Amino acid sequence: MKLYESGLFFDEMLDGNQPKPHYRSFHRKLSAFSKEQLEEKNQQAQSSFLRQGITFTVYGAQGGTERTMPFDFVPIIIPNKQWAVIEAGMKQRVEALNSFLHDVYHEQCILQDDVIPKWLVESNPYYFKEILGVQVPIDNHIFLAGIDLIRDENGVYRVLEDNLRNPSGMSYVFQNRYVMKEVYPEFFSKHTILSLERQMALMKKALLAHRPRKLDASADPKAVLLTAGMYNSAYYDHVFLAQQLNIPLVEGRDLIVQGDMVYMKTIYGLEQVDIIYRRIDDDFLDSTVFREDSLLGVANIMAAYKAGNVALLNAVGNGVADDKAIYAYVPDMIRYYLKEEPILENVVTYLLHDDEQRAWVLDHLHELVVKNVSASGGYDMLIGPHASDEEIALFRQKILENPHQYIAQPTIQLSRAPAYQDGRFYPCHVDLRVYVMKSDDIYVLPGGLSRVALKEGSLVVNSSQGGGAKDTWILKEEIQHAKSSSGCTILDGKI
């Protein structure tokens, strides 16, 4: 493997031009492959994704919208001690965010104490007064969170974004691991890596813990996964999770509400549904409450929800907590609700409704990243150092016209890692989406989805913007080769 100089960026794998200790075994294995072997294995990996139909949709793309997820076989490897800090930080953050969601839809103590401006919450388009006072199962609004982490130029992990509505991509975590084991089994012989095998069982347990309050204590809850259908960008994700959780995959037309109860239409008649893991946005859930033109949801489902006859996961109204402006206040939430200091830091964030912060940002747009607080997927975003004068002028006008709609952050020198594409290794920027499952307990999926900006020099890792994915290994320890008294080689405690 021909290495590059890691340069000014923090590199996940390299220290100067040498692999870091936790990457040395992997690097030795990698260096043993010829160029032809590497290319053959890379093609085999991409073919595996295509064969399994592992795709995502790019809306508005030319020449068709279905694409396979670009996969890069150089994993992100995280030592166990580092992961322990991330895991603790994830649990702390999700606990505080759930407390905030429960509070703003009930007592509103954090608003009365002026920790967060009341107008900032009430003006949020994802804050629904229809949900005020609604009691959700086990007081839990966040069944699944996808928290995006980056590492800055000093290697410090920082939270970039909270995704609490319908975080996608978990299926790729499992498929990345499957493909790695199938195509590159050599890499696994010298590492003990935290397994993903029990994670779907934990997810199913967390799902079924959300029993609606009206469900009889002796009854087993019936759960389904509600999808927008095959044309949704994350449809593969929906199919995979429904299969792995062993629950029916349904569309809105498959469900009906009668007498404030939700039923699934089957060939045997109507079957009551108690828990809906829904993968459609709030706006489309119920045409009698939200968008009248929605054909994706179920009419009157909100009445059943409020009556306590069905659980909707994630809870309705979560968008108020993952807004990019509210994000700036999450450290304050942690201090307020948990009486703790944040384990993981935020990225410095400028709130443009503040006159002083806005004035400073407008003078430094060429240095900053500007984001629409409600957008996702890398859309409606300015990356100042890479932007033209025309793009900067456009965003200046957007900010002046609607300052509450945008935030700004420093252009962080995202960490890099080697990627192998087109027959060569080169450095690419990466981030990590960590998945957190919550019920009575909180589970953190070991590793998560490492996303990589495969376009050289790009900072945008989203698949819809040309990004790809890597496997993520949480390293328990490197296996030590030792000789038993019989002379046999012992690997990982097994002869």
Coordinates of C-alpha atoms in Angstrom, one line a residue:
M1 CA 0.0 0.0 0.0
K2 CA 1.4 3.4 -1.0
L3 CA 0.7 5.8 1.8
Y4 CA 0.2 9.5 1.7
E5 CA 1.4 12.2 4.1
S6 CA -1.5 12.9 6.6
G7 CA -0.6 16.6 6.4
L8 CA -2.6 19.2 8.3
F9 CA -5.6 17.0 8.9
F10 CA -6.1 14.5 11.7
D11 CA -5.9 11.1 10.1
E12 CA -7.8 8.1 11.5
M13 CA -5.1 5.6 10.2
L14 CA -1.8 7.4 9.9
D15 CA 0.5 9.3 12.1
G16 CA 2.8 11.1 9.7
N17 CA 3.4 8.4 7.1
Q18 CA 3.1 5.4 9.5
P19 CA 0.0 3.5 10.6
K20 CA -1.2 4.2 14.2
P21 CA -0.8 1.2 16.7
H22 CA -4.5 0.1 16.4
Y23 CA -4.2 0.0 12.5
R24 CA -0.8 -1.8 12.3
S25 CA -2.2 -5.3 11.9
F26 CA -4.7 -4.2 9.3
H27 CA -2.0 -2.3 7.4
R28 CA 0.3 -5.4 7.4
K29 CA -2.5 -7.5 5.9
L30 CA -3.4 -4.8 3.4
S31 CA 0.2 -4.4 2.2
A32 CA 0.4 -8.1 1.4
F33 CA -2.2 -7.7 -1.4
S34 CA -1.0 -7.0 -5.0
K35 CA -2.6 -4.2 -7.0
E36 CA -4.5 -6.8 -9.0
Q37 CA -5.9 -8.6 -5.9
L38 CA -7.0 -5.2 -4.4
E39 CA -8.9 -4.3 -7.6
E40 CA -10.5 -7.7 -7.9
K41 CA -11.7 -7.6 -4.3
N42 CA -13.0 -4.1 -4.6
Q43 CA -15.0 -5.1 -7.7
Q44 CA -16.3 -8.1 -5.8
A45 CA -17.5 -5.9 -2.9
Q46 CA -19.3 -3.5 -5.2
S47 CA -20.9 -6.4 -7.1
S48 CA -22.1 -7.8 -3.7
F49 CA -24.0 -4.6 -3.0
L50 CA -25.5 -4.6 -6.4
R51 CA -26.5 -8.2 -6.2
Q52 CA -28.3 -7.7 -2.9
G53 CA -30.1 -4.6 -4.2
I54 CA -28.5 -2.4 -1.5
T55 CA -29.5 1.0 -3.0
F56 CA -30.6 4.5 -2.1
T57 CA -32.5 7.0 -4.2
V58 CA -31.2 10.4 -5.4
Y59 CA -34.2 12.6 -6.1
G60 CA -33.9 14.7 -9.2
A61 CA -30.8 12.8 -10.5
Q62 CA -30.2 12.5 -14.2
G63 CA -30.4 9.1 -15.8
G64 CA -32.4 7.4 -13.1
T65 CA -32.5 7.6 -9.3
E66 CA -31.5 4.2 -8.1
R67 CA -27.9 3.8 -7.1
T68 CA -25.9 1.3 -5.1
M69 CA -24.2 2.7 -2.0
P70 CA -20.5 3.3 -2.8
F71 CA -18.5 1.2 -0.4
D72 CA -14.9 1.6 0.6
F73 CA -13.1 -1.4 2.2
V74 CA -10.6 0.5 4.4
P75 CA -12.5 0.4 7.8
I76 CA -12.6 3.0 10.5
I77 CA -11.0 1.3 13.5
I78 CA -11.8 2.7 17.0
P79 CA -10.0 1.4 20.1
N80 CA -12.2 0.2 22.9
K81 CA -11.2 3.1 25.3
Q82 CA -12.2 5.7 22.8
W83 CA -15.5 4.0 22.1
A84 CA -16.3 3.8 25.8
V85 CA -16.2 7.7 25.9
I86 CA -18.4 7.9 22.7
E87 CA -20.9 5.4 24.1
A88 CA -21.2 7.3 27.4
G89 CA -21.6 10.6 25.5
M90 CA -24.3 9.1 23.3
K91 CA -26.3 7.8 26.3
Q92 CA -26.0 11.1 28.1
R93 CA -27.1 13.1 25.0
V94 CA -30.1 11.0 24.1
E95 CA -31.3 11.0 27.8
A96 CA -31.1 14.8 27.9
L97 CA -32.9 15.2 24.5
N98 CA -35.7 12.9 25.6
S99 CA -36.1 14.9 28.8
F100 CA -36.3 18.0 26.7
L101 CA -39.0 16.5 24.4
H102 CA -41.1 15.4 27.3
D103 CA -40.7 18.8 29.0
V104 CA -41.6 21.0 26.0
Y105 CA -44.8 18.9 25.4
H106 CA -45.8 18.9 29.1
E107 CA -44.5 21.2 31.9
Q108 CA -42.2 23.4 29.8
C109 CA -39.9 24.0 32.8
I110 CA -36.8 24.7 30.6
L111 CA -38.7 27.4 28.8
Q112 CA -40.1 29.0 32.0
D113 CA -36.6 29.0 33.4
D114 CA -35.4 30.8 30.2
V115 CA -32.7 28.2 29.5
I116 CA -33.9 28.0 25.9
P117 CA -35.9 30.9 24.4
K118 CA -39.6 30.1 24.3
W119 CA -40.1 31.7 20.9
L120 CA -37.4 29.5 19.4
V121 CA -39.4 26.4 20.3
E122 CA -42.8 27.8 19.4
S123 CA -41.7 29.1 16.1
N124 CA -40.2 25.8 15.1
P125 CA -42.2 24.2 12.2
Y126 CA -41.8 20.7 13.8
Y127 CA -43.2 21.8 17.2
F128 CA -46.8 20.6 17.2
K129 CA -49.2 22.0 19.7
E130 CA -51.5 19.1 18.9
I131 CA -49.1 16.9 20.9
L132 CA -49.2 19.0 24.1
G133 CA -50.0 16.8 27.0
V134 CA -50.0 13.6 25.0
Q135 CA -48.6 10.7 27.1
V136 CA -46.3 8.6 25.1
P137 CA -45.4 5.0 26.1
I138 CA -42.8 4.8 28.9
D139 CA -42.3 8.6 28.5
N140 CA -39.9 7.9 25.7
H141 CA -40.0 10.0 22.6
I142 CA -36.8 8.6 21.0
F143 CA -36.8 5.0 20.1
L144 CA -34.0 5.4 17.6
A145 CA -31.5 8.3 17.3
G146 CA -28.8 8.8 14.7
I147 CA -26.2 11.1 16.1
D148 CA -23.5 12.4 13.7
L149 CA -20.0 12.7 15.0
I150 CA -16.9 14.3 13.5
R151 CA -13.3 14.6 14.6
D152 CA -11.6 17.9 14.4
E153 CA -8.0 18.7 13.5
N154 CA -6.9 17.7 17.0
G155 CA -8.7 14.4 16.9
V156 CA -11.4 15.6 19.3
Y157 CA -14.8 14.0 18.7
R158 CA -17.6 16.5 18.4
V159 CA -21.3 16.1 17.8
L160 CA -22.3 17.6 14.4
E161 CA -26.0 16.8 14.3
D162 CA -28.8 15.0 16.1
N163 CA -31.3 13.0 14.0
L164 CA -34.4 12.2 16.1
R165 CA -37.2 11.9 13.5
N166 CA -36.5 9.1 11.1
P167 CA -32.7 8.4 11.1
S168 CA -31.8 6.2 8.2
G169 CA -28.8 4.0 7.2
M170 CA -28.7 1.4 9.9
S171 CA -29.1 -1.4 7.3
Y172 CA -25.8 -0.3 5.7
V173 CA -24.0 -0.9 9.0
F174 CA -24.9 -4.6 8.9
Q175 CA -24.4 -5.0 5.2
N176 CA -21.0 -3.3 5.3
R177 CA -19.9 -5.8 7.9
Y178 CA -21.3 -8.7 5.8
V179 CA -19.5 -7.6 2.7
M180 CA -16.2 -7.1 4.6
K181 CA -16.4 -10.6 6.0
E182 CA -17.3 -12.1 2.7
V183 CA -14.7 -10.3 0.5
Y184 CA -11.9 -9.6 3.0
P185 CA -11.9 -12.5 5.6
E186 CA -8.1 -12.0 6.0
F187 CA -8.7 -8.8 7.8
F188 CA -10.7 -10.4 10.6
S189 CA -8.1 -13.1 11.6
K190 CA -6.1 -10.8 13.8
H191 CA -8.7 -8.6 15.3
T192 CA -11.4 -9.1 17.9
I193 CA -14.2 -6.7 17.0
L194 CA -17.4 -6.0 18.9
S195 CA -20.1 -8.0 17.2
L196 CA -23.3 -6.8 15.6
E197 CA -25.0 -10.1 16.1
R198 CA -27.2 -9.3 19.1
Q199 CA -28.1 -5.8 18.0
M200 CA -31.4 -6.6 16.2
A201 CA -32.6 -8.6 19.2
L202 CA -31.9 -5.6 21.4
M203 CA -33.7 -3.3 18.9
K204 CA -36.7 -5.7 18.9
K205 CA -36.8 -5.7 22.7
A206 CA -36.7 -1.8 22.7
L207 CA -39.4 -1.7 20.1
L208 CA -41.8 -4.0 22.0
A209 CA -41.2 -2.1 25.3
H210 CA -43.3 0.7 23.9
R211 CA -46.7 -0.8 24.8
P212 CA -49.6 1.6 24.4
R213 CA -51.0 2.5 27.8
K214 CA -54.5 1.1 26.9
L215 CA -53.1 -2.3 25.8
D216 CA -54.1 -5.2 28.1
A217 CA -51.2 -6.2 30.4
S218 CA -51.6 -9.9 29.3
A219 CA -51.5 -9.1 25.6
D220 CA -48.5 -9.4 23.4
P221 CA -48.1 -6.2 21.4
K222 CA -48.3 -6.3 17.6
A223 CA -45.7 -4.2 15.8
V224 CA -45.4 -3.1 12.1
L225 CA -43.0 -0.9 10.1
L226 CA -44.8 1.8 8.2
T227 CA -43.0 2.8 4.9
A228 CA -43.8 5.4 2.3
G229 CA -43.2 2.8 -0.3
M230 CA -40.6 1.6 -2.8
Y231 CA -39.9 5.0 -4.2
N232 CA -38.7 6.4 -0.9
S233 CA -35.0 7.1 -0.8
A234 CA -34.5 4.8 2.2
Y235 CA -36.8 1.9 1.1
Y236 CA -34.0 -0.6 1.3
D237 CA -33.4 0.4 4.9
H238 CA -37.1 -0.2 5.6
V239 CA -37.2 -3.6 4.0
F240 CA -34.0 -4.7 5.8
L241 CA -35.2 -3.6 9.3
A242 CA -38.7 -5.1 8.9
Q243 CA -37.1 -8.4 7.9
Q244 CA -34.6 -8.4 10.7
L245 CA -37.1 -7.3 13.3
N246 CA -39.5 -9.9 12.0
I247 CA -42.4 -7.5 11.7
P248 CA -44.7 -6.7 8.8
L249 CA -43.7 -4.0 6.4
V250 CA -46.8 -1.9 5.6
E251 CA -47.9 1.2 3.7
G252 CA -50.6 3.6 4.8
R253 CA -53.2 1.9 2.6
D254 CA -52.6 -1.3 4.5
L255 CA -53.8 0.3 7.8
I256 CA -57.2 1.6 8.9
V257 CA -58.5 3.4 12.0
Q258 CA -61.8 2.3 13.5
G259 CA -63.0 3.4 16.9
D260 CA -59.7 5.0 17.8
M261 CA -58.0 1.7 17.2
V262 CA -55.5 0.9 14.4
Y263 CA -55.9 -2.3 12.3
M264 CA -53.9 -3.9 9.6
K265 CA -55.8 -5.4 6.6
T266 CA -55.0 -9.0 6.1
I267 CA -56.5 -11.8 4.0
Y268 CA -58.1 -13.1 7.3
G269 CA -59.7 -9.8 8.2
L270 CA -58.6 -6.9 10.3
E271 CA -55.7 -7.4 12.8
Q272 CA -55.1 -4.9 15.6
V273 CA -51.8 -3.0 15.5
D274 CA -50.3 -1.7 18.8
I275 CA -46.8 -0.3 17.8
I276 CA -45.9 1.4 14.6
Y277 CA -42.2 2.0 13.8
R278 CA -43.0 4.7 11.2
R279 CA -40.6 5.8 8.6
I280 CA -42.6 8.6 7.2
D281 CA -42.5 12.2 8.4
D282 CA -44.9 13.8 10.7
D283 CA -46.5 16.0 8.0
F284 CA -47.7 12.9 6.1
L285 CA -48.9 10.8 9.0
D286 CA -52.5 11.9 9.2
S287 CA -54.4 13.8 6.5
T288 CA -57.0 14.9 9.0
V289 CA -54.4 16.7 11.2
F290 CA -51.4 17.5 9.0
R291 CA -51.2 17.6 5.2
E292 CA -54.6 17.2 3.7
D293 CA -53.1 15.9 0.4
S294 CA -51.1 13.1 2.0
L295 CA -51.7 9.6 0.7
L296 CA -48.8 8.1 2.6
G297 CA -50.2 8.0 6.2
V298 CA -53.4 6.8 7.9
A299 CA -56.4 9.0 8.4
N300 CA -57.3 9.5 12.1
I301 CA -54.2 7.8 13.3
M302 CA -53.5 10.8 15.6
A303 CA -56.8 10.2 17.4
A304 CA -55.8 6.6 18.1
Y305 CA -52.3 7.9 19.2
K306 CA -53.8 10.5 21.6
A307 CA -56.2 7.9 23.0
G308 CA -53.3 5.7 24.0
N309 CA -54.3 2.8 21.7
V310 CA -51.2 2.9 19.5
A311 CA -47.5 3.8 19.9
L312 CA -45.8 5.8 17.1
L313 CA -42.0 5.5 17.0
N314 CA -40.3 7.8 16.9
A315 CA -42.8 10.0 18.7
V316 CA -44.6 12.7 16.8
G317 CA -43.0 16.2 17.2
N318 CA -39.4 15.1 17.7
G319 CA -38.2 17.5 15.0
V320 CA -38.3 20.4 17.5
A321 CA -35.3 18.7 19.2
D322 CA -33.1 18.0 16.2
D323 CA -33.4 21.5 14.7
K324 CA -29.9 22.9 14.0
A325 CA -30.7 26.0 16.1
I326 CA -31.9 23.9 19.1
Y327 CA -28.7 21.8 18.7
A328 CA -26.7 24.8 20.1
Y329 CA -28.6 24.4 23.4
V330 CA -28.1 20.6 23.9
P331 CA -25.1 21.1 26.3
D332 CA -27.4 23.4 28.3
M333 CA -30.1 20.6 28.3
I334 CA -27.5 18.2 29.7
R335 CA -26.6 20.5 32.5
Y336 CA -30.3 21.4 33.2
Y337 CA -31.9 17.9 33.2
L338 CA -29.0 15.7 34.2
K339 CA -26.8 18.1 36.3
E340 CA -23.8 16.9 34.4
E341 CA -21.2 18.4 32.1
P342 CA -21.4 17.2 28.4
I343 CA -19.1 14.3 27.7
L344 CA -19.0 15.1 24.0
E345 CA -18.6 18.7 22.7
N346 CA -20.8 20.5 20.1
V347 CA -19.3 22.3 17.2
V348 CA -19.3 26.0 17.8
T349 CA -22.5 27.3 16.4
Y350 CA -23.6 30.9 15.6
L351 CA -27.3 31.7 15.9
L352 CA -28.2 34.2 13.3
H353 CA -31.2 35.6 15.0
D354 CA -28.8 37.3 17.4
D355 CA -27.8 40.7 15.9
E356 CA -24.1 40.6 17.1
Q357 CA -23.5 37.0 15.9
R358 CA -25.3 37.7 12.6
A359 CA -23.2 40.8 11.9
W360 CA -19.9 38.9 12.6
V361 CA -21.0 35.9 10.4
L362 CA -21.9 38.2 7.5
D363 CA -18.4 39.6 7.6
H364 CA -16.9 36.1 7.6
L365 CA -19.1 34.1 5.3
H366 CA -16.1 33.0 3.2
E367 CA -14.6 31.2 6.3
L368 CA -17.8 29.5 7.6
V369 CA -20.3 26.8 6.9
V370 CA -23.9 28.0 6.8
K371 CA -26.9 25.6 7.1
N372 CA -30.6 25.8 6.9
V373 CA -31.9 24.7 10.3
S374 CA -34.6 22.5 8.8
A375 CA -32.8 21.0 5.8
S376 CA -30.9 17.7 5.8
G377 CA -28.9 15.6 3.4
G378 CA -26.4 18.4 2.6
Y379 CA -29.0 20.6 0.9
D380 CA -29.3 24.4 1.3
M381 CA -25.8 24.6 2.7
L382 CA -22.9 27.0 2.0
I383 CA -19.3 25.9 2.5
G384 CA -17.6 29.3 2.5
P385 CA -14.0 28.4 1.6
H386 CA -15.2 26.4 -1.5
A387 CA -18.0 28.9 -2.5
S388 CA -18.0 31.4 -5.4
D389 CA -18.7 35.1 -4.8
E390 CA -22.1 34.6 -6.3
E391 CA -23.0 31.7 -3.9
I392 CA -21.8 33.8 -0.9
A393 CA -23.9 36.8 -2.1
L394 CA -26.9 34.5 -2.4
F395 CA -26.6 33.2 1.2
R396 CA -26.0 36.7 2.5
Q397 CA -29.4 37.6 1.0
K398 CA -31.0 34.5 2.5
I399 CA -29.7 35.3 5.9
L400 CA -30.8 38.9 5.8
E401 CA -34.3 37.9 4.6
N402 CA -34.7 35.1 7.1
P403 CA -32.0 35.0 9.9
H404 CA -34.0 32.6 12.1
Q405 CA -33.7 29.9 9.3
Y406 CA -29.9 29.6 9.3
I407 CA -27.0 28.9 11.6
A408 CA -23.3 29.1 10.9
Q409 CA -20.3 27.0 12.1
P410 CA -16.6 27.2 11.6
T411 CA -15.2 25.1 8.7
I412 CA -13.8 22.3 10.7
Q413 CA -10.9 20.4 9.2
L414 CA -12.7 17.1 9.3
S415 CA -10.6 14.0 10.0
R416 CA -9.5 11.9 7.0
A417 CA -9.0 8.3 6.3
P418 CA -7.6 6.3 3.4
A419 CA -10.1 5.3 0.7
Y420 CA -9.5 3.0 -2.2
Q421 CA -11.2 4.0 -5.5
D422 CA -10.2 3.8 -9.1
G423 CA -7.1 1.7 -8.4
R424 CA -5.5 4.0 -5.9
F425 CA -5.5 5.0 -2.2
Y426 CA -6.1 8.7 -1.4
P427 CA -7.3 10.6 1.7
C428 CA -11.0 11.4 2.2
H429 CA -12.9 13.2 4.9
V430 CA -15.1 11.0 7.1
D431 CA -17.8 11.3 9.8
L432 CA -19.6 8.7 11.9
R433 CA -23.3 8.2 12.5
V434 CA -23.9 6.5 15.8
Y435 CA -27.2 4.7 16.3
V436 CA -28.8 4.8 19.8
M437 CA -31.8 2.7 20.7
K438 CA -33.8 3.7 23.8
S439 CA -36.6 2.1 25.8
D440 CA -36.3 1.6 29.6
D441 CA -32.5 1.2 28.8
I442 CA -30.3 2.8 26.2
Y443 CA -28.3 0.7 23.8
V444 CA -25.6 2.0 21.5
L445 CA -24.9 0.1 18.3
P446 CA -21.2 -0.8 18.4
G447 CA -19.6 1.2 15.7
G448 CA -22.2 2.8 13.4
L449 CA -22.1 4.1 9.9
S450 CA -18.8 5.7 8.9
R451 CA -19.6 8.0 5.9
V452 CA -16.9 9.1 3.6
A453 CA -16.7 12.0 1.1
L454 CA -15.3 10.0 -1.8
K455 CA -15.0 13.0 -4.0
E456 CA -11.4 14.1 -3.3
G457 CA -11.3 17.3 -1.3
S458 CA -15.1 17.3 -0.6
L459 CA -16.5 17.8 2.9
V460 CA -19.9 16.4 2.1
V461 CA -20.4 12.8 3.2
N462 CA -24.1 12.4 2.4
S463 CA -24.8 9.5 -0.1
S464 CA -27.1 11.8 -2.0
Q465 CA -24.2 14.2 -2.6
G466 CA -21.6 11.6 -3.8
G467 CA -20.6 10.1 -0.4
G468 CA -20.0 6.5 0.4
A469 CA -19.7 4.2 3.5
K470 CA -17.1 2.2 5.4
D471 CA -17.3 -0.6 7.9
T472 CA -16.6 0.6 11.5
W473 CA -14.7 -1.6 13.9
I474 CA -14.7 -1.2 17.6
L475 CA -11.5 -3.0 18.5
K476 CA -11.6 -5.1 21.7
E477 CA -7.9 -6.1 21.5
E478 CA -5.4 -7.4 19.0
I479 CA -5.1 -11.2 19.2
Q480 CA -1.8 -12.3 20.5
H481 CA -0.4 -15.4 18.8
A482 CA 0.9 -17.7 21.5
K483 CA 2.0 -21.3 21.7
S484 CA 0.2 -23.7 24.0
S485 CA 2.1 -26.4 25.9
S486 CA 1.2 -28.8 23.0
G487 CA 2.8 -26.4 20.5
C488 CA -0.5 -25.5 18.9
T489 CA -1.2 -21.9 17.9
I490 CA -3.9 -20.3 20.0
L491 CA -6.1 -17.6 18.4
D492 CA -8.4 -15.6 20.5
G493 CA -8.4 -18.2 23.2
K494 CA -9.3 -21.0 20.9
I495 CA -7.1 -23.8 19.5

